[in-house]
XYZ file of C-alpha atoms in Angstrom:
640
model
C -1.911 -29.183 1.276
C -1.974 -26.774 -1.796
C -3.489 -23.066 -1.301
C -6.414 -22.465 -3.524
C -7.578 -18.483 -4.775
C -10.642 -17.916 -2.854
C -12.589 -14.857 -3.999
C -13.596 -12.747 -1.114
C -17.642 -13.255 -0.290
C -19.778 -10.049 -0.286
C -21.130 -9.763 3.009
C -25.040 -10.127 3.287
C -27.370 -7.376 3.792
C -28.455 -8.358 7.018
C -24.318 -8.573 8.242
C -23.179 -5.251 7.478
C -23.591 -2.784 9.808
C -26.989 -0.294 10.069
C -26.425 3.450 9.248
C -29.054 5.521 10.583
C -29.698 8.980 9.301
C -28.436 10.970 11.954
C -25.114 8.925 11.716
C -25.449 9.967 7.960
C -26.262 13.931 8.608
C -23.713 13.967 11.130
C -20.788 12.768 8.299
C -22.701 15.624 5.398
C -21.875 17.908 8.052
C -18.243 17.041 8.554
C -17.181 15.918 4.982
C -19.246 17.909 2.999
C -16.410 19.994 1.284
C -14.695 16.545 0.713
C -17.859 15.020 -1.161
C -18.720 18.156 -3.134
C -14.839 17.732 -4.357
C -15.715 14.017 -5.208
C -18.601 15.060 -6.824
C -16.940 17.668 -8.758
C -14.182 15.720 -10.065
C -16.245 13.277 -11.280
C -18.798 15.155 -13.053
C -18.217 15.746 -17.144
C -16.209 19.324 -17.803
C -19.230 19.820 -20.548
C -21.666 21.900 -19.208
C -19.028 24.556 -18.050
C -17.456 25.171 -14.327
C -20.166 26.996 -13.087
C -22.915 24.536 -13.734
C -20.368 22.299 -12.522
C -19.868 23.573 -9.659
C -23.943 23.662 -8.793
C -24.684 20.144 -9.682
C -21.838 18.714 -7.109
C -23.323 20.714 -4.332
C -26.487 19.577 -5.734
C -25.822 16.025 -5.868
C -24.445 16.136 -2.250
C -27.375 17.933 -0.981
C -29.280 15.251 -2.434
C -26.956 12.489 -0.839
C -29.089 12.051 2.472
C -31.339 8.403 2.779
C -35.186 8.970 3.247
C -35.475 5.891 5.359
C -34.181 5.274 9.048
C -31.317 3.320 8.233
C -29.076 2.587 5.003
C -26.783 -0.426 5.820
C -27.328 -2.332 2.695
C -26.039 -0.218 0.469
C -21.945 0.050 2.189
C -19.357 -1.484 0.266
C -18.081 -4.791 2.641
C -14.435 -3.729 1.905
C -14.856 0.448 2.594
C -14.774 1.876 5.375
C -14.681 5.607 4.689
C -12.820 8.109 6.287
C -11.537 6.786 9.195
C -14.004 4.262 9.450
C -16.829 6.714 9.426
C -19.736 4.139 8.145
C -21.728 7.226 7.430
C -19.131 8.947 5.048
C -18.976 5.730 3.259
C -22.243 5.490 2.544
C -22.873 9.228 1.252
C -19.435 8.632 -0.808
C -21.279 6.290 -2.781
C -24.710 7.697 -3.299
C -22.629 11.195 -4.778
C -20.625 8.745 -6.774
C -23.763 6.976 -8.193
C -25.208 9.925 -8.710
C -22.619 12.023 -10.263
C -21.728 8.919 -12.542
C -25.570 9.037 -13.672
C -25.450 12.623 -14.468
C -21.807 11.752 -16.729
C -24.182 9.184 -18.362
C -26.855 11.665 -18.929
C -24.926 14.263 -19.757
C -23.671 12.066 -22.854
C -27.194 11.468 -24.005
C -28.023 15.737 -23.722
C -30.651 15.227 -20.710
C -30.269 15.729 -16.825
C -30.014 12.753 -14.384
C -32.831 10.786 -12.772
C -34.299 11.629 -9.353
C -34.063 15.310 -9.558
C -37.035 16.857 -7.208
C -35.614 20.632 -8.442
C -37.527 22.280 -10.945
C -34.922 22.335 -14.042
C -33.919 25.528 -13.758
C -32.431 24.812 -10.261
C -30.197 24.856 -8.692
C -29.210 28.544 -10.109
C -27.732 31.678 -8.550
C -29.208 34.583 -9.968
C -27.179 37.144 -11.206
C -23.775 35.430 -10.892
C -21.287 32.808 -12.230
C -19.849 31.036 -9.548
C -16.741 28.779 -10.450
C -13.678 27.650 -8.746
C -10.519 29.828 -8.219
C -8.077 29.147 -11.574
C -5.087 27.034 -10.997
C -1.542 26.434 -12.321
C -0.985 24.538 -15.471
C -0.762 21.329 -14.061
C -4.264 22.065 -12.790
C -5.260 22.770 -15.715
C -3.411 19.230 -17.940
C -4.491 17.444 -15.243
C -8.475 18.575 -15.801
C -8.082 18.657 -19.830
C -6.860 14.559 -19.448
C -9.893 13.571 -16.908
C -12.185 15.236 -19.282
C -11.072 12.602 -21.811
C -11.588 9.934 -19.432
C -15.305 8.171 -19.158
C -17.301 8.972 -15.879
C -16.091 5.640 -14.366
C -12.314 6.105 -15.322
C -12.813 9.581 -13.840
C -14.447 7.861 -10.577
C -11.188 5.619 -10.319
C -8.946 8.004 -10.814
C -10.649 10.219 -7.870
C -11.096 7.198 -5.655
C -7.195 6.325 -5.914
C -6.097 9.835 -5.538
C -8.545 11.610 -3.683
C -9.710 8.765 -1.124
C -6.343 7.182 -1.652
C -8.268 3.565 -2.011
C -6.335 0.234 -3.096
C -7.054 -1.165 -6.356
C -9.118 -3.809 -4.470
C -11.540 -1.238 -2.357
C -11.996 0.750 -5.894
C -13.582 -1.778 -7.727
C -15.581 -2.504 -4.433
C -17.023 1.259 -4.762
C -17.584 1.340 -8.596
C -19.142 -1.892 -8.734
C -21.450 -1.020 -5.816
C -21.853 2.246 -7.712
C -23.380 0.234 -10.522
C -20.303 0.715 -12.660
C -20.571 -2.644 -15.013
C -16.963 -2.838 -15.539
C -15.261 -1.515 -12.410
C -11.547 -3.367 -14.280
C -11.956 -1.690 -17.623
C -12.487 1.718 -15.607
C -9.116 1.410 -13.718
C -7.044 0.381 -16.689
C -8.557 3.692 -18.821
C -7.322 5.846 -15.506
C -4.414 4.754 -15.858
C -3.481 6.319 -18.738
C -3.656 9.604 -16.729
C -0.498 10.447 -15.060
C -1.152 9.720 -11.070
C -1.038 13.519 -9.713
C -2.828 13.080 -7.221
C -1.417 15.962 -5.018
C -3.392 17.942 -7.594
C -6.568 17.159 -6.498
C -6.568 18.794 -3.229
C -5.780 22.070 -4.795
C -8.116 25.296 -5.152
C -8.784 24.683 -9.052
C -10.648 21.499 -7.848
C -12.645 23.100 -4.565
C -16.277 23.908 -5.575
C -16.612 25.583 -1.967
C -13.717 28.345 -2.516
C -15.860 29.853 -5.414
C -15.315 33.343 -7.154
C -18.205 34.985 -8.504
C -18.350 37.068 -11.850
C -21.721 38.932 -13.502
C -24.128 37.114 -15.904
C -25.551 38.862 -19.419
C -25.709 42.290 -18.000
C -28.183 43.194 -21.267
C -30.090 40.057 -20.909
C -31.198 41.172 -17.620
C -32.337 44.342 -18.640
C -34.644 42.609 -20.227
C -36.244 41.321 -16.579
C -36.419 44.461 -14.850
C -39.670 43.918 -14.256
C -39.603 40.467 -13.086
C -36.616 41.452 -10.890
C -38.723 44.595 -9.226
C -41.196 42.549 -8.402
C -39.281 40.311 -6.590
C -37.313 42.782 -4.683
C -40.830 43.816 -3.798
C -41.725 40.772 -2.460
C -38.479 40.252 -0.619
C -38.930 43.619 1.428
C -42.413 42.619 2.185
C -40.887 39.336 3.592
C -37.677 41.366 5.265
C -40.741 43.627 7.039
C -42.730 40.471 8.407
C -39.408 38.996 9.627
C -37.891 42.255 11.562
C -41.416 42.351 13.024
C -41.059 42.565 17.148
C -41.486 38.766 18.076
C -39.105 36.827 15.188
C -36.356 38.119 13.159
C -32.911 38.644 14.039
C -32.585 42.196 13.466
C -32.450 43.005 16.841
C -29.772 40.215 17.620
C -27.050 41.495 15.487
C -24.652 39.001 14.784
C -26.929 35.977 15.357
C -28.575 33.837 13.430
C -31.769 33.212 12.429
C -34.200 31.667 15.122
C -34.260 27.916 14.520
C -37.200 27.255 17.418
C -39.306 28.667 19.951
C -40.263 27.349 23.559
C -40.794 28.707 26.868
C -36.923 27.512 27.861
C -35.339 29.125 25.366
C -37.287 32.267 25.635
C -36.383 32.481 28.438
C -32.592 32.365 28.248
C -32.930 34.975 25.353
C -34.418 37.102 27.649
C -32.079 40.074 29.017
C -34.568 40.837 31.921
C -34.625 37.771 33.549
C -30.974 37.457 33.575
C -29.619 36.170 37.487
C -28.362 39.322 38.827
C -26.252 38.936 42.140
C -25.964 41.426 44.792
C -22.513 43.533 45.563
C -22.284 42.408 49.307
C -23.376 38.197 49.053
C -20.376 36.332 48.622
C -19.974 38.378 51.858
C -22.158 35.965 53.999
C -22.470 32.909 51.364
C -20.687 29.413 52.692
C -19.149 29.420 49.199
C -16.662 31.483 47.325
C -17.434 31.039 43.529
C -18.440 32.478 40.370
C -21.899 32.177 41.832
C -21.584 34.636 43.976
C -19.824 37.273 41.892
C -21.975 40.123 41.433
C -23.076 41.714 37.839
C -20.738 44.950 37.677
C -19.343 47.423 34.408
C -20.933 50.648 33.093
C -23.447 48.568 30.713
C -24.775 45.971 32.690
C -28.355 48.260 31.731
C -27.934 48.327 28.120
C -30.559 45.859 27.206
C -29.796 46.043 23.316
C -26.302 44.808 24.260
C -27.569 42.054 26.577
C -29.703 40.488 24.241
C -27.400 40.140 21.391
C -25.147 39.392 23.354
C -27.710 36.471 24.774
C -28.734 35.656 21.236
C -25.131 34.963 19.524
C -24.902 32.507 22.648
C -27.893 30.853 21.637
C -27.262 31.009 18.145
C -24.394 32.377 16.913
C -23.968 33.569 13.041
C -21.383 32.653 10.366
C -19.300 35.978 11.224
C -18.784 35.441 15.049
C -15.712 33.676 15.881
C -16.062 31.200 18.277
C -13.688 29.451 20.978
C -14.310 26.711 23.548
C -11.876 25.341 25.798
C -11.056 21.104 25.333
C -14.188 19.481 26.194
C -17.116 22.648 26.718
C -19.933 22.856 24.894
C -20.881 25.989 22.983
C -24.333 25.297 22.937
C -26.658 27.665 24.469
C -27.978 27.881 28.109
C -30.916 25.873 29.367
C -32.323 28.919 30.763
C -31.124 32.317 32.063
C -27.637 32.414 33.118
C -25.839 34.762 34.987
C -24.578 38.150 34.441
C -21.016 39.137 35.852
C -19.907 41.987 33.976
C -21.317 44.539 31.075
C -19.017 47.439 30.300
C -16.623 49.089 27.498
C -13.144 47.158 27.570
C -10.412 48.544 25.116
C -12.751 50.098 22.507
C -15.330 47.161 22.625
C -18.615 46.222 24.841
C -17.763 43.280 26.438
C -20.587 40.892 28.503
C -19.200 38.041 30.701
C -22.031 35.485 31.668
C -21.789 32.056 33.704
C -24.142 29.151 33.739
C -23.061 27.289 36.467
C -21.208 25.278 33.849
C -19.503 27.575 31.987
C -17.986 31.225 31.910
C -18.836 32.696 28.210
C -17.399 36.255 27.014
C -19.167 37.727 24.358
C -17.150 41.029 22.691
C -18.110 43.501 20.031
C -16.663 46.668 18.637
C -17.799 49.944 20.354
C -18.730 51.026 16.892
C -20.612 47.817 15.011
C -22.207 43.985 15.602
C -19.470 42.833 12.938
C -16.126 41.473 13.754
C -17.981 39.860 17.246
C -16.375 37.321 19.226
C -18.024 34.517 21.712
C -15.457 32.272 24.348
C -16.539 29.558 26.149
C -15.137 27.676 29.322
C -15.373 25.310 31.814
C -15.553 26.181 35.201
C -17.283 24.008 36.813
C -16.855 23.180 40.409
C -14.444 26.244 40.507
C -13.772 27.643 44.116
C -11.597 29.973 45.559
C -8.485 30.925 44.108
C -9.912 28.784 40.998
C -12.997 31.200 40.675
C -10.747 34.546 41.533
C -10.270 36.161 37.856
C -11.719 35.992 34.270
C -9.492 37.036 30.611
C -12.028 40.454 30.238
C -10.025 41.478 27.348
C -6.930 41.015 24.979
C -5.536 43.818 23.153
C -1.465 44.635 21.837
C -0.246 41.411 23.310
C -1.769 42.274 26.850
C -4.549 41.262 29.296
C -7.516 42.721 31.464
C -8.790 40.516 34.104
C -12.189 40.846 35.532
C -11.312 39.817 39.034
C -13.508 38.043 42.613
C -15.269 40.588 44.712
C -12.914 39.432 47.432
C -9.969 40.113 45.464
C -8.403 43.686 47.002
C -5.132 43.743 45.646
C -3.700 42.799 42.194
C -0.176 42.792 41.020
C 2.014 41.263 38.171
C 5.444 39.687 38.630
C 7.772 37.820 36.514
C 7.775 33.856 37.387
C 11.826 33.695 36.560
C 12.427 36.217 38.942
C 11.573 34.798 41.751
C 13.369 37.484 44.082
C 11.928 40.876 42.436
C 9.088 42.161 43.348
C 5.417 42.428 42.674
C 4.536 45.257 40.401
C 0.603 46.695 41.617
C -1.425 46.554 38.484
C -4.266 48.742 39.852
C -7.434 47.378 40.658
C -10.781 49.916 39.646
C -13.985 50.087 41.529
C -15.414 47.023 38.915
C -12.816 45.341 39.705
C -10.728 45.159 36.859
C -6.996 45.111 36.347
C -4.420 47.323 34.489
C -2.797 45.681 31.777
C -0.624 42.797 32.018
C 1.404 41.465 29.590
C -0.063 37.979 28.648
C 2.288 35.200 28.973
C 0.822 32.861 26.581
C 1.334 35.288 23.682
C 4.718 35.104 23.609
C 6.989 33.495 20.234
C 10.727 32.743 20.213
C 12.855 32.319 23.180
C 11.476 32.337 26.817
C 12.771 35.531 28.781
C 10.115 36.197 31.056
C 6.609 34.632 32.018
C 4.478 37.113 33.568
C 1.735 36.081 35.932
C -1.017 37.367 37.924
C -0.863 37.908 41.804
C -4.396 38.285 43.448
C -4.610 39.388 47.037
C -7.797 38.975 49.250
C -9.083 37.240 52.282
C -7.443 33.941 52.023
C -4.422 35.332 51.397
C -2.409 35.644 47.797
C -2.613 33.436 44.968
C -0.715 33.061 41.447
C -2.533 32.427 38.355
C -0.888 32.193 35.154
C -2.494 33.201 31.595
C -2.373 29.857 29.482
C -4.454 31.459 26.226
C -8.337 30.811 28.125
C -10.858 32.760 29.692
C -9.604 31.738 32.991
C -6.636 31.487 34.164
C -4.811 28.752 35.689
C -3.634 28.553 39.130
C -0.345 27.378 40.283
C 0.534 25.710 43.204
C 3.569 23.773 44.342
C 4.285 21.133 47.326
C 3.283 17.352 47.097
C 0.421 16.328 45.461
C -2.123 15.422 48.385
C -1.297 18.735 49.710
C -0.641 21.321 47.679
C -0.186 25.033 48.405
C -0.269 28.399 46.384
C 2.554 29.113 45.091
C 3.142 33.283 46.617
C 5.359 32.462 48.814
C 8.862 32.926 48.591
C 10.126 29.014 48.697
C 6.859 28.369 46.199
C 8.454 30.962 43.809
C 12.269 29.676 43.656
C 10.688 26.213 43.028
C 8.839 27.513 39.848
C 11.080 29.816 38.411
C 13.647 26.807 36.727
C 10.370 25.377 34.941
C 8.001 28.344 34.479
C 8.688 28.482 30.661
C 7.329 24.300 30.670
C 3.882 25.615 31.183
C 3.833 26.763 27.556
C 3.392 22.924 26.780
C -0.130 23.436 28.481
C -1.887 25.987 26.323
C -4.861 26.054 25.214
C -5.387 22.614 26.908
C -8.371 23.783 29.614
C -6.199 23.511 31.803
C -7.312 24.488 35.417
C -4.211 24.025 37.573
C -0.677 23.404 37.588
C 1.303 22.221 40.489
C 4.942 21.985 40.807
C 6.421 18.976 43.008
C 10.463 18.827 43.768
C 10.096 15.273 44.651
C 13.948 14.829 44.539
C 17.494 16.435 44.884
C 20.337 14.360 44.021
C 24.203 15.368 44.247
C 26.447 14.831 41.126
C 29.441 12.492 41.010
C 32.730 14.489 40.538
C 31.780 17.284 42.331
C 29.169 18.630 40.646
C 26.725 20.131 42.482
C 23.401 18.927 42.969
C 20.279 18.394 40.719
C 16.753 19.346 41.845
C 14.516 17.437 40.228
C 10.612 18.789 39.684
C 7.160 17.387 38.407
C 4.872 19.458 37.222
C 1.206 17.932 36.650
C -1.609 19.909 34.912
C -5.114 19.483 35.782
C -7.781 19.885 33.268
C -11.360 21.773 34.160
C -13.044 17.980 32.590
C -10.708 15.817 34.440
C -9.374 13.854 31.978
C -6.229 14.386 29.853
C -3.884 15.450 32.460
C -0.162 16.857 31.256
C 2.474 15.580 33.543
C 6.269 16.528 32.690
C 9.131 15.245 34.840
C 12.123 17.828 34.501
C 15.939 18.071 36.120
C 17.968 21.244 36.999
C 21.821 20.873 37.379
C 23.477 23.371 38.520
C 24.686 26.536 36.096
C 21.476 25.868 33.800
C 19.259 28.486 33.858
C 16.105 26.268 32.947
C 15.079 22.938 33.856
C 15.459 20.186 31.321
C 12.221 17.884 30.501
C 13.235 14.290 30.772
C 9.979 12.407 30.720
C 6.619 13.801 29.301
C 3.289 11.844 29.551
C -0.883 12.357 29.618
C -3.756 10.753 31.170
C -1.094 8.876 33.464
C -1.922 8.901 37.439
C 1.484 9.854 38.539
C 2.435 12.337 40.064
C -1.210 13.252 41.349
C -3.402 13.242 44.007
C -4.213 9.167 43.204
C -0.938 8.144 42.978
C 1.866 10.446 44.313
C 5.227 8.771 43.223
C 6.826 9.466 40.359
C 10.264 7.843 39.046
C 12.277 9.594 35.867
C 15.957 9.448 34.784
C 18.113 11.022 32.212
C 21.592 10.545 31.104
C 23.816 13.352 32.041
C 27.222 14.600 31.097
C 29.727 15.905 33.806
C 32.180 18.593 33.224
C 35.171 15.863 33.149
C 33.217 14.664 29.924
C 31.884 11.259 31.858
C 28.549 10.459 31.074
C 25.995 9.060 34.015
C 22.757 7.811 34.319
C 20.682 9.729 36.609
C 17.578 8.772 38.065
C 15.422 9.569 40.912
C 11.844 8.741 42.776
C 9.761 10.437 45.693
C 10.873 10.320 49.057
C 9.087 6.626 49.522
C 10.590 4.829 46.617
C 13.081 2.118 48.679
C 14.758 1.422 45.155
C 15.870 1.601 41.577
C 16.784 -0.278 39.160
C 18.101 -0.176 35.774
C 18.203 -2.277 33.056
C 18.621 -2.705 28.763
C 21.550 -0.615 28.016
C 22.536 0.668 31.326
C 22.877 -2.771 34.325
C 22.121 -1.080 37.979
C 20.604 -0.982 41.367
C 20.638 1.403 44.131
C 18.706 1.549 47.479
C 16.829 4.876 48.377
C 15.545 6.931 45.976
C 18.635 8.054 44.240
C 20.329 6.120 41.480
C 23.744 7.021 39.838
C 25.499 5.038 37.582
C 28.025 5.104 35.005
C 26.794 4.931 31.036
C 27.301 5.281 27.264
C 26.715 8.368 25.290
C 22.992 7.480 23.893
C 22.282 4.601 26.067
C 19.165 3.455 26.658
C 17.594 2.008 29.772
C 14.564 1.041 31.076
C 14.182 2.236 35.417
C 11.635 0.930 37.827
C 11.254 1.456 41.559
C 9.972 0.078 44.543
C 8.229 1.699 46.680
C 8.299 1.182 51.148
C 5.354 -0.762 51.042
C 6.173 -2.884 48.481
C 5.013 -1.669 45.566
C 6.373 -1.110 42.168
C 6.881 2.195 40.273
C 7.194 2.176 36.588
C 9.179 5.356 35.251
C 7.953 8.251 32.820
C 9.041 7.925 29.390
């Protein structure tokens, strides 16, 4: 039967998929820089970079439907940035747009649809254009400007969106581009740099800014007084007590008003705990920690420290741990500390959800900082210490009321002792050099040692507001990880937890599930698997690692995430490696828990042992695949 050319069918209106305008805002939000390069690119060079530059973000700002949904206007063969519907569909009404304005920008008049007054959109005072570039920039803008406002669109789309031939005559031709074929052929008489477009020269939101006529607007000094009049009359009813964001300092303007979030704005009705509850509460968690530190009066400091929470302004740099929200509180959360910390005011708050840090210099609003994370369900050891402040490369905890002792000790060294950090009547610590700061090689890993009622626990600094806690000992019953035993086990694989940064991570627990001895005499390996817990619960880090003997460090030999092994669902783990003995022989190592019955291996490496122990004989840069079974007749499938 002979194949026949069928020519793709445009899908029907009422087939492609609805975009609603929230989907749409949502992908202005994220993309917007993107666009306004689209937009820019394609727009004629005639009216001069700054006007340019005004009419992209213009056109973009325009981009947004009116209706509820927008599905018949998405090209059946684009699908956007990553598949983002929305992006799609605002791609195309900038390109339409932008290729109207090259249109009417050929006949001397502005495009249709424009609700500005013609004047706008201006910025008074100033030229705003892009930062220069090279001279390939510069060839590379001189030969688009040649190019019609289609053949510039199909350039941009097969550079910038990096769109086959096929999708690009989709776009123009939904774009109302008459011949989307004729367009392609002219761009290709433009050399393809397309690496150039993602540079500065073409980024109408990196902008610098350079005086208009200076004597031309001496000529409005009286025009310009009286708006600067008007604008301080507005300033005045704005910083009125009520509204404004004077008061706030770094926040930002007040987007609404209601009862709720008056309320969590409101220093005076923060939850203020008392010094001696947690003394006689059934529970031992940030809940009960009462509000300590010199300032926990200053009401100022509170309630811009309250309204960057809520709001938080372009200058405040923001953290969150994997998976918190930085939104603000549903009402009036609690205060923990207020005090001066290493030249700043710092004000710890919890919301049964979260712990959030805000910081500020002593001296000014600017330069303030806001941290969010999860500690929800925290108890214990878990709830015993907060990051209060970084400074030089070190750390200040704010620790538990119940804490009475803290210390600092190296993790490698397991046999030295503790070294008392100090512990003032706030409770916060001395200094203490922050492990997850470190670069380069891994000599030491420095963690907290808390001593109270329940005896001591470790906690290591992993780059978040709170710290993680480390335990060791099988997973359905692990133990901290003070004790002497606890300590040897870590100190091989303390330098693994930099793997875990900046993950949310809430605890780590080290498991020797195995020691096997090495043929020829060679001493025997303890094998280890460390699992990190996250504060959402999902994405756990689990690393299987080896230690033979005269190696200072463990070696990872399996690595994997959002696996159940080696956890409190599924304890049993199974990992191998290939190993090299001193007599130069290599060997396949492999080992499981205490209840794996046997191992096998197959692929490059043929063997089977009973028990949990497998040794066998291999190639230099074999590969083999291991399983297990487990007592009760299970199977184990090995980290990879």
């Amino acid at each position: 039967m002979q194949s026949q050319d069928v020519a793709p069918r445009r899908p029907s209106s009422a087939s492609r998929p609805a975009v609603g305008v929230e989907q749409a805002e949502a992908a202005l939000v994220e993309h917007y820089p993107r666009l306004v390069r689209l937009a820019y690119l394609v727009l004629p060079s005639g009216r001069g970079r700054g006007r340019r530059v005004l009419l992209a973000h213009s056109l973009v700002q325009r981009a947004l439907p009116r209706g509820r949904s927008c599905a018949s206007a998405i090209p059946a063969q684009s699908t956007g940035r990553d598949g983002d519907l929305g992006y799609t569909y605002l791609r195309l009404r900038v390109l339409r747009t932008a290729l109207e304005a090259g249109r009417a920008a050929g006949r001397g008049r502005w495009p249709r649809r424009r609700p500005l007054p013609p004047l706008l959109p201006q910025v008074w005072g100033l030229r705003l254009f892009p930062r220069s570039g090279g001279a390939d920039e510069l060839l590379l803008d001189q030969q688009l400007s040649s190019l019609t406002a289609p053949a510039r669109a199909a350039y941009v789309l097969r550079g910038l969106e990096r769109l086959p031939d096929t999708a690009v005559r989709e776009v123009l031709s939904a774009a109302g581009v008459a011949d989307p074929g004729a367009a392609l052929r002219q761009a290709e008489q433009v050399p393809a740099h397309h690496a150039l477009l993602e540079s500065p020269e073409f980024d109408p939101c990196s902008l610098q800014a350079r005086p208009t006529d200076l004597v031309r607007r001496r000529q409005h000094t009286r025009a310009a007084l009286a708006a600067a009049a008007a604008l301080a009359v507005c300033g005045a009813l704005v910083a009125l007590p009520g509204g404004g964001w004077g008061p706030d300092g770094a926040a930002a303007p007040a987007y609404a008003q209601n009862p709720s979030a008056e309320a969590a704005l409101d220093p005076g009705r923060l939850t203020r705990i008392g010094p001696a509850t947690w003394r006689t509460s059934s529970r031992l968690d940030f809940s009960v920690w009462p509000a300590r530190g010199n300032l926990t009066g200053d009401t100022a400091l509170l309630r811009r420290a309250l309204a960057v929470w809520a709001r938080s302004g372009g200058s405040v740099r923001v953290s969150a741990t994997p998976g918190t929200a930085s939104g603000a509180p549903a009402g009036p959360p609690q205060l923990l500390y207020a005090g001066d910390v290493d030249a700043a005011h710092v004000v710890i708050l919890y919301d049964g959800l979260r712990v959030v840090r805000y910081a500020e210099p002593d001296d000014s609003t600017a330069g303030a900082a806001l941290d969010f994370a999860r500690a929800d369900g925290a108890s214990g050891a878990e709830a015993s210490a907060v990051v209060l402040a970084r400074s030089d490369g070190n750390v200040r905890y704010l620790t538990a009321p119940w804490v009475r002792k803290a210390a600092q000790r190296d993790l490698l060294k397991p046999a030295s002792a503790a070294l008392d950090l100090g512990l003032s009547a706030d409770g916060v610590t001395g200094p203490l050099a922050g492990a997850a700061q470190q670069t380069g090689a891994c000599t030491s890993w420095r963690v907290l040692q808390l001593t109270g009622d329940g005896g001591s626990q470790v906690l290591s600094d992993l780059g978040e507001l709170v710290p993680a806690r480390l335990t060791t000992g099988r997973p359905t019953a692990p133990h901290g990880a003070a004790g002497t035993a606890a300590l040897r086990t870590w100190a091989p694989f303390a330098c693994s937890l930099g793997a875990v940064r900046g993950q949310g991570v809430r605890s780590v627990n080290a498991w020797q599930f195995a020691e096997q001895p090495l043929p020829g005499a060679n001493g025997t390996a303890a094998w280890v698997c460390t699992r990190a817990e996250t504060w959402r619960g999902a994405g756990p880090r689990v690393l299987a690692q080896v230690r033979v003997p005269g190696a200072t460090y463990g070696a990872v030999t399996a690595k994997a995430e959002d696996v159940p092994a080696c956890g409190a669902r599924d304890p049993h783990v199974l990992a191998g490696v290939l190993w090299k003995s001193r007599a130069g022989t290599w060997y396949l190592l492999a080992a499981g828990g205490k209840d794996t019955a046997s191992v096998t291996a197959t692929g490059g490496v043929t063997a089977t042992a009973r028990g949990n122990l497998l040794t066998a004989r291999a190639r230099q840069g074999a590969q083999a695949q291991l399983k297990g079974t487990l007592e009760d007749g299970g199977s184990l499938e090995a980290l990879h």
